[in-house]
GROMACS .gro file of C-alpha atoms in nm:
model
  227
    1UNK     CA    1  -2.980  -1.326  -1.063
    2UNK     CA    2  -3.194  -1.290  -0.743
    3UNK     CA    3  -3.543  -1.414  -0.721
    4UNK     CA    4  -3.653  -1.026  -0.668
    5UNK     CA    5  -3.485  -0.956  -0.992
    6UNK     CA    6  -3.630  -1.237  -1.186
    7UNK     CA    7  -3.974  -1.167  -1.070
    8UNK     CA    8  -3.937  -0.812  -1.165
    9UNK     CA    9  -3.811  -0.919  -1.517
   10UNK     CA   10  -4.090  -1.138  -1.585
   11UNK     CA   11  -4.327  -0.874  -1.469
   12UNK     CA   12  -4.168  -0.622  -1.715
   13UNK     CA   13  -4.185  -0.871  -1.982
   14UNK     CA   14  -4.549  -0.967  -1.919
   15UNK     CA   15  -4.663  -0.586  -1.916
   16UNK     CA   16  -4.441  -0.507  -2.194
   17UNK     CA   17  -4.589  -0.789  -2.393
   18UNK     CA   18  -4.949  -0.663  -2.357
   19UNK     CA   19  -4.812  -0.316  -2.454
   20UNK     CA   20  -4.661  -0.478  -2.788
   21UNK     CA   21  -4.992  -0.662  -2.851
   22UNK     CA   22  -5.185  -0.319  -2.811
   23UNK     CA   23  -4.911  -0.167  -3.050
   24UNK     CA   24  -4.923  -0.409  -3.325
   25UNK     CA   25  -5.022  -0.263  -3.683
   26UNK     CA   26  -5.167  -0.531  -3.915
   27UNK     CA   27  -5.046  -0.427  -4.273
   28UNK     CA   28  -5.156  -0.649  -4.525
   29UNK     CA   29  -5.182  -0.950  -4.259
   30UNK     CA   30  -4.843  -0.861  -4.167
   31UNK     CA   31  -4.751  -0.835  -3.761
   32UNK     CA   32  -4.556  -0.515  -3.725
   33UNK     CA   33  -4.420  -0.384  -3.383
   34UNK     CA   34  -4.428  -0.047  -3.296
   35UNK     CA   35  -4.104  -0.023  -3.128
   36UNK     CA   36  -3.950   0.317  -3.018
   37UNK     CA   37  -3.735   0.453  -3.332
   38UNK     CA   38  -3.370   0.505  -3.246
   39UNK     CA   39  -3.276   0.847  -3.110
   40UNK     CA   40  -3.182   1.077  -3.411
   41UNK     CA   41  -3.294   0.832  -3.673
   42UNK     CA   42  -3.554   0.921  -3.908
   43UNK     CA   43  -3.783   0.641  -4.053
   44UNK     CA   44  -3.759   0.595  -4.422
   45UNK     CA   45  -3.929   0.365  -4.671
   46UNK     CA   46  -3.723   0.062  -4.805
   47UNK     CA   47  -3.736   0.053  -5.177
   48UNK     CA   48  -3.493  -0.216  -5.274
   49UNK     CA   49  -3.608  -0.564  -5.399
   50UNK     CA   50  -3.371  -0.733  -5.151
   51UNK     CA   51  -3.328  -0.674  -4.801
   52UNK     CA   52  -2.981  -0.568  -4.641
   53UNK     CA   53  -2.862  -0.909  -4.604
   54UNK     CA   54  -2.936  -1.015  -4.966
   55UNK     CA   55  -3.291  -1.184  -4.922
   56UNK     CA   56  -3.577  -1.120  -5.170
   57UNK     CA   57  -3.842  -0.886  -4.998
   58UNK     CA   58  -4.142  -1.079  -4.982
   59UNK     CA   59  -4.513  -0.999  -5.054
   60UNK     CA   60  -4.640  -1.242  -4.801
   61UNK     CA   61  -4.469  -1.498  -4.539
   62UNK     CA   62  -4.586  -1.802  -4.392
   63UNK     CA   63  -4.693  -1.814  -4.026
   64UNK     CA   64  -4.468  -2.059  -3.816
   65UNK     CA   65  -4.543  -2.172  -3.454
   66UNK     CA   66  -4.242  -2.141  -3.208
   67UNK     CA   67  -4.220  -2.482  -3.066
   68UNK     CA   68  -4.274  -2.538  -2.707
   69UNK     CA   69  -4.472  -2.205  -2.678
   70UNK     CA   70  -4.824  -2.098  -2.824
   71UNK     CA   71  -4.663  -1.825  -3.030
   72UNK     CA   72  -4.641  -1.764  -3.394
   73UNK     CA   73  -4.412  -1.572  -3.613
   74UNK     CA   74  -4.416  -1.501  -4.006
   75UNK     CA   75  -4.082  -1.595  -4.163
   76UNK     CA   76  -3.955  -1.677  -4.514
   77UNK     CA   77  -3.980  -2.065  -4.524
   78UNK     CA   78  -3.715  -2.351  -4.566
   79UNK     CA   79  -3.379  -2.282  -4.391
   80UNK     CA   80  -3.442  -1.928  -4.283
   81UNK     CA   81  -3.762  -2.042  -4.057
   82UNK     CA   82  -3.567  -2.337  -3.930
   83UNK     CA   83  -3.274  -2.150  -3.804
   84UNK     CA   84  -3.461  -1.830  -3.682
   85UNK     CA   85  -3.730  -2.065  -3.510
   86UNK     CA   86  -3.457  -2.249  -3.308
   87UNK     CA   87  -3.331  -1.898  -3.192
   88UNK     CA   88  -3.672  -1.816  -3.067
   89UNK     CA   89  -3.732  -2.165  -2.903
   90UNK     CA   90  -3.393  -2.139  -2.727
   91UNK     CA   91  -3.497  -1.778  -2.588
   92UNK     CA   92  -3.846  -1.930  -2.483
   93UNK     CA   93  -3.678  -2.222  -2.292
   94UNK     CA   94  -3.365  -2.056  -2.162
   95UNK     CA   95  -3.433  -1.686  -2.102
   96UNK     CA   96  -3.800  -1.622  -2.053
   97UNK     CA   97  -4.115  -1.770  -2.183
   98UNK     CA   98  -4.266  -1.613  -2.498
   99UNK     CA   99  -4.604  -1.436  -2.443
  100UNK     CA  100  -4.834  -1.277  -2.688
  101UNK     CA  101  -4.702  -1.016  -2.892
  102UNK     CA  102  -4.328  -1.107  -2.823
  103UNK     CA  103  -4.213  -1.218  -3.147
  104UNK     CA  104  -4.231  -1.042  -3.496
  105UNK     CA  105  -4.070  -1.143  -3.798
  106UNK     CA  106  -4.192  -1.064  -4.160
  107UNK     CA  107  -4.378  -0.736  -4.217
  108UNK     CA  108  -4.489  -0.540  -4.511
  109UNK     CA  109  -4.446  -0.224  -4.340
  110UNK     CA  110  -4.138  -0.078  -4.526
  111UNK     CA  111  -4.037   0.212  -4.299
  112UNK     CA  112  -3.718   0.133  -4.134
  113UNK     CA  113  -3.473   0.343  -3.906
  114UNK     CA  114  -3.181   0.124  -3.959
  115UNK     CA  115  -3.092  -0.072  -4.296
  116UNK     CA  116  -3.087  -0.406  -4.097
  117UNK     CA  117  -3.447  -0.355  -4.022
  118UNK     CA  118  -3.526  -0.420  -4.387
  119UNK     CA  119  -3.471  -0.799  -4.323
  120UNK     CA  120  -3.798  -0.819  -4.173
  121UNK     CA  121  -3.941  -0.741  -4.508
  122UNK     CA  122  -3.781  -1.066  -4.648
  123UNK     CA  123  -3.859  -1.277  -4.347
  124UNK     CA  124  -3.528  -1.348  -4.274
  125UNK     CA  125  -3.507  -1.174  -3.942
  126UNK     CA  126  -3.692  -1.164  -3.618
  127UNK     CA  127  -3.739  -0.943  -3.321
  128UNK     CA  128  -3.817  -1.070  -2.972
  129UNK     CA  129  -3.975  -0.826  -2.750
  130UNK     CA  130  -3.874  -0.508  -2.950
  131UNK     CA  131  -4.064  -0.291  -2.705
  132UNK     CA  132  -3.850  -0.426  -2.422
  133UNK     CA  133  -3.513  -0.412  -2.610
  134UNK     CA  134  -3.561  -0.118  -2.867
  135UNK     CA  135  -3.332   0.022  -3.120
  136UNK     CA  136  -3.039   0.227  -2.987
  137UNK     CA  137  -3.067   0.068  -2.643
  138UNK     CA  138  -2.795  -0.151  -2.506
  139UNK     CA  139  -2.735  -0.331  -2.181
  140UNK     CA  140  -3.080  -0.489  -2.111
  141UNK     CA  141  -2.989  -0.848  -2.067
  142UNK     CA  142  -2.857  -1.010  -1.759
  143UNK     CA  143  -2.511  -1.151  -1.771
  144UNK     CA  144  -2.644  -1.514  -1.749
  145UNK     CA  145  -2.897  -1.434  -2.041
  146UNK     CA  146  -2.603  -1.313  -2.243
  147UNK     CA  147  -2.435  -1.647  -2.190
  148UNK     CA  148  -2.740  -1.814  -2.361
  149UNK     CA  149  -2.722  -1.570  -2.640
  150UNK     CA  150  -2.381  -1.588  -2.711
  151UNK     CA  151  -2.410  -1.990  -2.714
  152UNK     CA  152  -2.698  -1.974  -2.963
  153UNK     CA  153  -2.480  -1.761  -3.194
  154UNK     CA  154  -2.188  -1.993  -3.177
  155UNK     CA  155  -2.382  -2.297  -3.194
  156UNK     CA  156  -2.527  -2.146  -3.531
  157UNK     CA  157  -2.180  -2.094  -3.658
  158UNK     CA  158  -2.210  -1.730  -3.767
  159UNK     CA  159  -2.541  -1.798  -3.977
  160UNK     CA  160  -2.719  -1.536  -3.707
  161UNK     CA  161  -2.605  -1.203  -3.618
  162UNK     CA  162  -2.758  -1.034  -3.307
  163UNK     CA  163  -2.858  -0.678  -3.306
  164UNK     CA  164  -2.686  -0.636  -2.967
  165UNK     CA  165  -2.364  -0.616  -3.156
  166UNK     CA  166  -2.454  -0.358  -3.436
  167UNK     CA  167  -2.305  -0.005  -3.410
  168UNK     CA  168  -2.656   0.093  -3.345
  169UNK     CA  169  -2.786  -0.175  -3.141
  170UNK     CA  170  -3.114  -0.347  -3.124
  171UNK     CA  171  -3.094  -0.626  -2.881
  172UNK     CA  172  -3.422  -0.745  -2.969
  173UNK     CA  173  -3.322  -0.827  -3.335
  174UNK     CA  174  -3.156  -1.141  -3.472
  175UNK     CA  175  -3.088  -1.193  -3.851
  176UNK     CA  176  -2.965  -1.430  -4.131
  177UNK     CA  177  -2.622  -1.322  -4.228
  178UNK     CA  178  -2.582  -1.545  -4.545
  179UNK     CA  179  -2.778  -1.515  -4.854
  180UNK     CA  180  -3.041  -1.807  -4.959
  181UNK     CA  181  -2.861  -2.135  -5.060
  182UNK     CA  182  -2.541  -2.071  -4.897
  183UNK     CA  183  -2.374  -2.418  -4.808
  184UNK     CA  184  -2.324  -2.316  -4.454
  185UNK     CA  185  -2.671  -2.194  -4.408
  186UNK     CA  186  -2.819  -2.507  -4.540
  187UNK     CA  187  -2.562  -2.734  -4.308
  188UNK     CA  188  -2.686  -2.535  -3.997
  189UNK     CA  189  -3.048  -2.603  -4.094
  190UNK     CA  190  -2.989  -2.972  -4.135
  191UNK     CA  191  -2.819  -2.995  -3.806
  192UNK     CA  192  -3.126  -2.836  -3.630
  193UNK     CA  193  -3.359  -3.057  -3.819
  194UNK     CA  194  -3.144  -3.352  -3.721
  195UNK     CA  195  -3.173  -3.241  -3.348
  196UNK     CA  196  -3.547  -3.224  -3.386
  197UNK     CA  197  -3.594  -3.575  -3.544
  198UNK     CA  198  -3.318  -3.742  -3.294
  199UNK     CA  199  -3.358  -3.858  -2.952
  200UNK     CA  200  -3.426  -3.523  -2.799
  201UNK     CA  201  -3.079  -3.478  -2.628
  202UNK     CA  202  -2.982  -3.197  -2.852
  203UNK     CA  203  -3.099  -2.866  -2.935
  204UNK     CA  204  -3.358  -2.622  -2.783
  205UNK     CA  205  -3.459  -2.754  -2.452
  206UNK     CA  206  -3.178  -3.013  -2.416
  207UNK     CA  207  -2.912  -2.753  -2.407
  208UNK     CA  208  -2.654  -2.624  -2.107
  209UNK     CA  209  -2.531  -2.300  -2.223
  210UNK     CA  210  -2.310  -2.298  -1.912
  211UNK     CA  211  -2.109  -2.617  -1.983
  212UNK     CA  212  -1.768  -2.530  -1.953
  213UNK     CA  213  -1.694  -2.671  -2.302
  214UNK     CA  214  -1.975  -2.471  -2.465
  215UNK     CA  215  -1.876  -2.169  -2.283
  216UNK     CA  216  -1.514  -2.196  -2.425
  217UNK     CA  217  -1.637  -2.235  -2.766
  218UNK     CA  218  -1.879  -1.950  -2.739
  219UNK     CA  219  -1.623  -1.714  -2.609
  220UNK     CA  220  -1.367  -1.825  -2.894
  221UNK     CA  221  -1.636  -1.774  -3.143
  222UNK     CA  222  -1.711  -1.440  -3.001
  223UNK     CA  223  -1.348  -1.323  -3.016
  224UNK     CA  224  -1.320  -1.477  -3.387
  225UNK     CA  225  -1.609  -1.256  -3.497
  226UNK     CA  226  -1.510  -0.953  -3.293
  227UNK     CA  227  -1.152  -0.947  -3.474
   0.00000   0.00000   0.00000
């Protein structure tokens, strides 16, 4: 990426973040991004007691700070927050700094354009810059940024799916793939917590996604998930 491209991207991110903040709809204390709907998709109310990924729909969700930034996001507690906050931290450290209005999680606003958006209702998904990377749009990340995203997915061992891989894409979207209490989910959460309490040489802020060994593992994981 050239310096010109980087400067342009940060300018777009800053202006889009301001727009996102202005577009927030506060519903019962929930932060709801007014992202552009998918072309041809009509919003409809999600009425299930569980979201698409099997997590219970919540009446409220606690607010969590994204470590390393001044931003907060509402998510289900426990393993869900540990894993999804790790995604947001790595985005902040390795792709671009998170600004006001960039990160959206739990919402009480039940209208969805795609079933996977119901996962916000359970606090088991988050969207990073949904106005920059709206539903139905693809190819918004630079190749080096995609390297980081693929490394995150590989590192989290399939517990998180990225909306950029969906049939109807939403590149701002990251969701948990396993139900509450799943052993692999708990194992990945423990691994992240170990990094946070350890000497600081692992985890967000201490990861080189371009290390040849990590690139090889990420590419192998991507092929395995695509097969």
